[in-house]
Structure formats: C-alpha cells, structure tokens
Amino acid sequence: MSPDHSDDYFAEGLTEELIAAVSNIPGLRVIARTSVMRYKGTNKTIAGEVAGALQEHVLRKERTVETARSTRNPEAYVSYLRGRQFWNKRTEEDLKRAIDFFEAGVKIDADYAKAYAGLADSYAALALLELMAPTEAYPKAGEAVRKALSLDPHLADARTSLGLIRFQYEWDWTGAKLAFREALVEIEKARELDPLSLAINTGVGHVLYLSRQYDRAIEEYRRAVELDPNFMATHVWFGRPYLEKGMFNEAISELEIAVRLSGESTLALAMLGHGLAAAGREDEANHILNQLKERSRSKYVPSYWIAVIYNGLKDRERVITWLRKAFEERSSWLVWSNVEPRFTWLKDDPDFVSLMEAMKFPS
C-alpha cells in the first residue's frame, strides 16, 4: 500500500478480510483486525514472513467459497470497506457516513449480504447510542438484516444484529435468546481471535458493571482506554462504575472526555449531567438538563437520558415521568432497567415496579 493515509480504509479492510479467510485454515490461530492494528507499521517484515509461510498448496487445500456474502465488484467492495471504517468510529456523523457507503455498496451489487449487514449494524448503533429514534432506526435495521440473512443465512454479523433487534427493540426475550444462541459460537470465537477488541472489551465491562463488579469493570474499561484513548464509548461507560463507587472526580473526568470526543452527544451530556448531579453539583447538572430540553426542540432527544439526569438529582416523580416516556419511545436502554445499578434506589417504588412489569421481563 502507498504511504498515503487516505488508503488506510482499504489496508485495514483488506486485513480484516484476509484474517477472516485465513482463520478458516485448521491449525492456525489468527488474531483479528483491532488487535493487529495495535502493531500497525511496527515491523514491515512480518507481512513477508506470513506470505512465505502460507504456501499455495495449503491455501488450495483449505480454501472456502464465500458465495452471496461477498462481492466480485471492486466498487461495491471498496464502499463496504469505507462503511466499516466509519462504523468503527461510532459517532453520529460517522455512522451516517457509514450508511451512505453501505447503501452505495448494495446499489452496485444488490446481492451483497455483508453490505446489508453493515447497514443493519449502523442503524442498530444509531438506535443503541440513541442518536436516532428507535422507532425510526430499528425497523430500517430489521429490513436490512432480513435481506442479509435471505442472501446468507449463516452470516454471523447479521445473526448478531437480529438478536440485538429482538432484544433491544422488539423486547422479544425468547426470540432474542434463540438468535443470540445461534450467534454465540461466533461471538466467543471473536473474543478468542480479538483479545484487544475495543467493542468486546467495553462489552465485558458493561456486563461486569451490571453485575455490580465495579472494580473489575474499571479494570476492563481502563484496558480499553489504553488500547485507544479516543474511543468515545469507552469513556462514557467508564464513568458508571466510578459513580457507583462514589469516585465522582474520576467519573466526571471520564465523562468530560466522552462529551468532547462525541461532539457533545446527547448520551454523553446526559451521563455527565447524571455524574454532576450525583456529585452534588446540581446547578451544573440543571444547566445540562436545560441544554438538552432546548435541543429537543430541533432534534430527537431520548426521554431515557432526561430521566437519567433526574435520577442523579433523585427527583423520583420526574424520573418516573420520563421513564414512562422512554417506554413509549421503546428506548433500547430500558432493557437493562431491571438490573441497572443506578435505579436500585427505586426498586421498591410502586410506579417503578409497575413499569418493570410492563416490560414483561422473564422471571
């Protein structure tokens, strides 16, 4: 590849595709793109050594044919790679640019399953980060994932997206369980192949936080920050275990970084507002609250995150009011509300209990 950094999307995308192909060869253990990229540019001889080791007779013996999931059109493929490049950044602007590239890919090749999966992932991410109303984003994600699976029923990316849609939007706990079960083998493989994955590490941190293992969650998030200090999602979630431990200065520091990296996204601002309120800095928390209410005049502002700030202020009535609005909006984040530590103080509140019953969580 040329030294021109504008080609990075192609180099990184090609790396990911090669890793996916080579990982199918028995006897080889391959780490994935996000782990490999940590060593980008550190040893130019490695590529030559690997190429020499993978002789054609080995590849010929174990080569697999990727039918509809791939494309033979170079333009569609490049559009897919550009889409994944922007999808990995997880900001509103970048996710919308990712959608443009994935749509360009399927316009060129209408049978490109992986591009449809990319579309589903992008809309699901917009909904999960509540950068787009769930009632707008998830149906688009669902349409794309159904198309991807019609072309390739075994595509892991699409199976995972299907599980997320059923869990976070349809609140179909049984359907989600079945879809995730089908994807679980691939996810476990991804964890093994990609020990330095930011998405996987932050996901592990999320589970540890929800299970109230705050010290372990902090260590997981700290590891993710060391891998990439500019990955916004890590910082915004890093604040949560600090808040639960009463480490307000540390939490606010992480959340201020998240606000800056996200360009003052609603989610990051709301988390900062919650942290400021919990730290007793109510005037600053109310300033953010008013800022978000003003923003709601011109764009979608999720009710869930307004509730989160009121939760920090311990305003029971307004928390319940805004959570009910979030229920009507089918907020992705309500699916964790029965185990979310920040709501523990409400667990015996009749109105909160009623809302949890309306979610019809499995016993």
XYZ file of C-alpha atoms in Angstrom:
363
model
C 0.000 0.000 0.000
C 1.073 3.588 -0.517
C 2.130 5.842 2.361
C -0.984 7.945 1.683
C -3.178 7.671 4.807
C -6.286 8.067 2.640
C -5.720 4.403 1.737
C -5.940 3.299 5.376
C -9.557 2.178 5.000
C -8.523 -0.219 2.247
C -5.489 -1.586 4.080
C -7.439 -2.126 7.294
C -10.436 -3.594 5.496
C -8.275 -5.929 3.472
C -6.552 -7.005 6.687
C -9.930 -7.889 8.183
C -10.989 -9.845 5.109
C -7.708 -11.772 4.978
C -7.930 -12.590 8.675
C -11.460 -13.918 8.194
C -10.309 -16.131 5.332
C -7.082 -17.411 6.932
C -8.856 -18.167 10.233
C -10.707 -20.953 8.399
C -7.457 -22.877 7.951
C -7.196 -25.630 10.586
C -4.157 -25.436 12.806
C -3.733 -21.670 12.534
C -4.616 -19.245 15.309
C -5.211 -15.750 13.973
C -5.915 -12.552 15.898
C -8.322 -10.058 14.418
C -8.043 -6.591 12.919
C -8.372 -4.471 16.049
C -5.637 -6.438 17.756
C -3.409 -6.443 14.686
C -3.780 -2.691 14.177
C -2.141 -2.023 17.512
C 1.115 -3.036 15.811
C 0.436 -1.183 12.566
C 3.666 -0.065 10.922
C 5.937 -1.625 13.564
C 7.512 -4.410 11.500
C 7.321 -4.448 7.734
C 8.985 -7.861 7.530
C 6.094 -9.616 9.236
C 3.896 -9.483 6.137
C 6.595 -11.073 4.030
C 7.199 -13.834 6.523
C 3.496 -14.644 6.760
C 3.124 -14.628 2.991
C 6.020 -17.020 2.681
C 4.565 -19.350 5.280
C 1.171 -19.612 3.598
C 2.079 -21.631 0.556
C -0.418 -22.057 -2.242
C -0.844 -25.783 -1.597
C -2.089 -25.048 1.934
C -4.498 -22.393 0.764
C -5.640 -24.554 -2.133
C -6.443 -27.409 0.232
C -8.452 -25.361 2.708
C -9.883 -22.611 0.500
C -13.575 -21.927 1.095
C -16.025 -20.319 -1.273
C -17.913 -17.288 0.100
C -20.970 -17.129 -2.107
C -23.501 -14.346 -1.629
C -21.847 -12.839 1.431
C -19.022 -11.425 -0.735
C -18.974 -9.440 -3.955
C -16.928 -9.624 -7.115
C -17.470 -5.947 -7.815
C -14.446 -3.871 -6.701
C -16.516 -0.689 -6.326
C -19.038 -2.400 -4.064
C -16.212 -3.885 -2.029
C -14.495 -0.524 -1.563
C -17.813 1.021 -0.495
C -18.182 -1.752 2.092
C -14.678 -1.133 3.444
C -15.309 2.602 3.717
C -18.567 1.880 5.507
C -16.836 -0.301 8.095
C -14.148 2.348 8.563
C -16.739 4.933 9.593
C -18.888 2.431 11.513
C -15.943 1.635 13.772
C -15.795 5.281 14.958
C -19.350 5.210 16.432
C -20.122 8.953 16.276
C -23.392 10.211 14.779
C -21.704 11.786 11.764
C -19.531 8.736 11.111
C -22.408 6.264 11.441
C -24.458 8.232 8.929
C -21.498 8.292 6.548
C -21.196 4.531 7.036
C -24.837 4.145 5.961
C -24.142 6.134 2.799
C -21.263 3.819 1.867
C -23.165 0.599 2.654
C -26.122 1.841 0.610
C -23.756 2.606 -2.256
C -22.431 -0.955 -1.975
C -25.849 -2.617 -2.262
C -26.840 -0.251 -5.049
C -23.863 -1.525 -7.043
C -24.375 -5.167 -6.017
C -27.896 -5.911 -4.812
C -26.813 -9.387 -3.598
C -24.002 -8.198 -1.288
C -25.019 -9.733 2.050
C -22.201 -8.213 4.107
C -23.116 -4.696 2.970
C -26.713 -5.268 4.088
C -25.356 -6.496 7.435
C -23.296 -3.298 7.650
C -26.461 -1.272 7.096
C -28.205 -3.184 9.883
C -25.246 -2.656 12.224
C -25.181 1.079 11.503
C -28.869 1.666 12.141
C -28.717 -0.516 15.262
C -25.759 1.519 16.543
C -27.620 4.789 15.919
C -30.518 3.414 17.942
C -28.381 1.952 20.717
C -26.498 5.223 21.144
C -29.897 6.962 20.776
C -28.642 9.212 18.009
C -31.819 8.322 16.105
C -35.268 7.456 17.426
C -35.522 3.675 17.968
C -38.879 3.633 16.165
C -37.094 5.010 13.087
C -33.748 3.206 13.274
C -34.652 -0.339 14.295
C -37.225 -1.014 11.529
C -34.565 0.018 8.990
C -32.051 -2.250 10.720
C -34.577 -5.086 10.648
C -35.242 -4.677 6.934
C -31.504 -4.758 6.185
C -30.786 -7.773 8.391
C -33.630 -9.786 6.856
C -32.211 -9.085 3.403
C -28.716 -10.106 4.537
C -29.989 -13.379 6.003
C -32.047 -14.141 2.904
C -28.778 -13.985 0.959
C -26.652 -15.763 3.559
C -28.488 -17.468 6.450
C -25.193 -18.181 8.249
C -23.710 -14.672 8.224
C -22.621 -14.091 11.832
C -22.814 -10.294 11.655
C -26.439 -10.479 10.571
C -27.329 -13.105 13.183
C -25.932 -10.899 15.921
C -27.829 -7.859 14.632
C -31.047 -9.895 14.548
C -30.567 -10.793 18.201
C -29.976 -7.161 19.122
C -33.115 -6.020 17.316
C -35.265 -8.637 19.002
C -33.786 -7.841 22.394
C -33.469 -4.055 22.354
C -36.436 -3.030 20.224
C -38.992 -5.804 19.930
C -38.477 -6.817 23.581
C -38.904 -10.365 22.354
C -36.938 -12.096 25.102
C -37.477 -15.622 23.735
C -36.675 -14.712 20.131
C -33.609 -12.786 21.233
C -32.386 -15.757 23.249
C -32.668 -18.043 20.220
C -30.966 -15.582 17.879
C -28.140 -14.920 20.321
C -27.677 -18.642 20.879
C -27.057 -19.064 17.155
C -24.575 -16.183 17.183
C -22.888 -17.130 20.471
C -20.371 -19.524 18.922
C -19.218 -16.812 16.522
C -19.030 -14.205 19.307
C -16.934 -16.493 21.507
C -14.656 -17.111 18.545
C -14.377 -13.354 18.040
C -13.336 -12.884 21.652
C -10.605 -15.507 21.265
C -9.394 -14.132 17.955
C -9.575 -10.487 19.008
C -8.389 -10.105 22.627
C -7.713 -6.402 22.089
C -11.099 -5.570 20.552
C -12.479 -2.310 21.919
C -16.073 -3.326 21.284
C -15.621 -6.678 23.021
C -13.720 -5.237 25.980
C -16.283 -2.491 26.569
C -18.999 -5.134 26.302
C -17.304 -7.177 29.018
C -17.059 -4.009 31.121
C -20.795 -3.469 30.640
C -21.616 -6.951 31.937
C -19.297 -6.509 34.928
C -20.905 -3.158 35.739
C -24.431 -4.575 35.575
C -23.373 -7.443 37.833
C -22.001 -4.839 40.272
C -18.395 -5.963 39.952
C -17.243 -2.355 39.801
C -13.530 -2.856 40.392
C -13.304 -5.434 37.618
C -15.360 -3.202 35.317
C -12.977 -0.318 35.962
C -10.001 -2.515 35.072
C -11.691 -3.652 31.851
C -12.506 -0.088 30.815
C -9.020 1.099 31.758
C -7.552 -1.578 29.484
C -9.799 -0.413 26.646
C -8.728 3.221 27.153
C -5.085 2.169 26.950
C -5.801 0.469 23.620
C -7.435 3.572 22.161
C -7.811 6.779 24.226
C -10.020 8.282 21.509
C -12.765 5.632 21.514
C -15.665 7.652 22.899
C -17.853 4.744 24.022
C -15.240 3.523 26.492
C -15.112 6.854 28.321
C -18.876 7.289 28.536
C -19.336 3.821 30.053
C -16.211 4.141 32.194
C -17.980 6.785 34.261
C -20.649 4.384 35.534
C -18.647 2.104 37.875
C -16.815 5.154 39.216
C -20.162 6.777 40.049
C -21.423 3.672 41.831
C -18.247 3.627 43.931
C -18.668 7.316 44.798
C -15.500 8.235 42.878
C -17.085 11.355 41.434
C -13.963 13.192 40.279
C -12.780 10.178 38.295
C -16.243 9.647 36.803
C -16.664 13.272 35.786
C -13.186 13.318 34.228
C -14.045 10.332 32.004
C -17.440 11.779 31.100
C -15.981 15.158 30.164
C -13.655 13.341 27.747
C -16.664 11.488 26.302
C -18.514 14.774 25.775
C -15.531 16.220 23.929
C -14.878 13.145 21.772
C -18.561 12.779 20.850
C -19.027 16.417 19.885
C -21.416 16.890 22.829
C -23.688 13.972 22.005
C -26.925 13.714 23.954
C -25.895 10.448 25.608
C -22.520 11.772 26.780
C -24.006 15.046 28.032
C -26.734 13.190 29.921
C -24.212 10.894 31.570
C -22.145 13.924 32.575
C -25.300 15.589 33.918
C -26.035 12.487 35.965
C -22.485 12.446 37.305
C -22.553 16.124 38.240
C -25.911 15.680 39.990
C -24.674 12.640 41.913
C -21.605 14.654 42.979
C -23.841 17.406 44.395
C -23.108 19.871 41.577
C -26.787 20.425 40.908
C -26.525 23.804 39.166
C -24.233 22.330 36.517
C -26.487 19.289 36.150
C -29.539 21.510 35.663
C -27.652 23.521 33.056
C -27.120 20.347 31.002
C -30.748 19.359 31.574
C -31.942 22.685 30.165
C -29.457 22.378 27.293
C -30.911 19.021 26.272
C -34.506 20.207 26.584
C -33.671 23.123 24.312
C -32.001 20.720 21.876
C -35.182 18.636 21.781
C -36.931 21.498 20.009
C -34.958 20.795 16.843
C -33.856 17.129 17.051
C -34.572 13.835 18.761
C -33.545 13.765 22.416
C -34.329 10.430 24.111
C -36.522 10.638 27.179
C -34.445 7.943 28.862
C -31.437 10.233 29.180
C -33.517 13.064 30.616
C -34.682 10.518 33.200
C -31.051 9.629 33.922
C -30.214 13.224 34.882
C -33.286 13.458 37.114
C -32.165 10.142 38.595
C -28.892 11.772 39.607
C -30.888 14.584 41.174
C -33.014 11.952 42.995
C -36.218 13.540 41.670
C -38.444 10.463 41.913
C -41.539 11.895 40.239
C -39.693 13.227 37.206
C -37.620 10.064 36.843
C -40.808 8.007 36.606
C -42.449 10.511 34.218
C -39.523 10.447 31.798
C -39.043 6.668 32.044
C -42.675 6.247 31.030
C -41.993 8.444 28.012
C -38.935 6.300 27.260
C -41.203 3.242 27.377
C -43.440 4.791 24.713
C -40.334 5.526 22.613
C -39.150 1.918 23.066
C -35.777 3.074 24.340
C -33.028 0.494 23.920
C -31.760 1.201 27.405
C -34.933 0.147 29.201
C -33.988 -3.474 28.532
C -31.353 -3.173 31.288
C -33.518 -1.233 33.726
C -34.327 -4.177 35.981
C -30.602 -4.749 36.644
C -29.250 -1.205 36.177
C -27.470 -0.190 39.428
C -28.390 3.486 39.057
C -32.070 2.589 39.600
C -31.552 0.451 42.712
C -33.000 3.174 44.971
C -36.310 2.821 43.083
C -36.606 -0.967 43.191
C -39.429 -0.866 45.785
C -41.203 2.160 44.302
C -44.708 1.086 43.146
C -44.547 3.153 39.945
C -41.115 1.783 39.025
C -42.249 -1.773 39.793
C -45.273 -1.218 37.562
C -43.013 -0.073 34.718
C -40.810 -3.158 35.115
C -43.912 -5.353 34.962
C -44.947 -3.605 31.736
C -41.590 -4.615 30.229
C -42.596 -8.265 30.816
C -39.108 -9.354 31.753
C -38.730 -13.143 32.033
C -38.694 -14.440 35.583
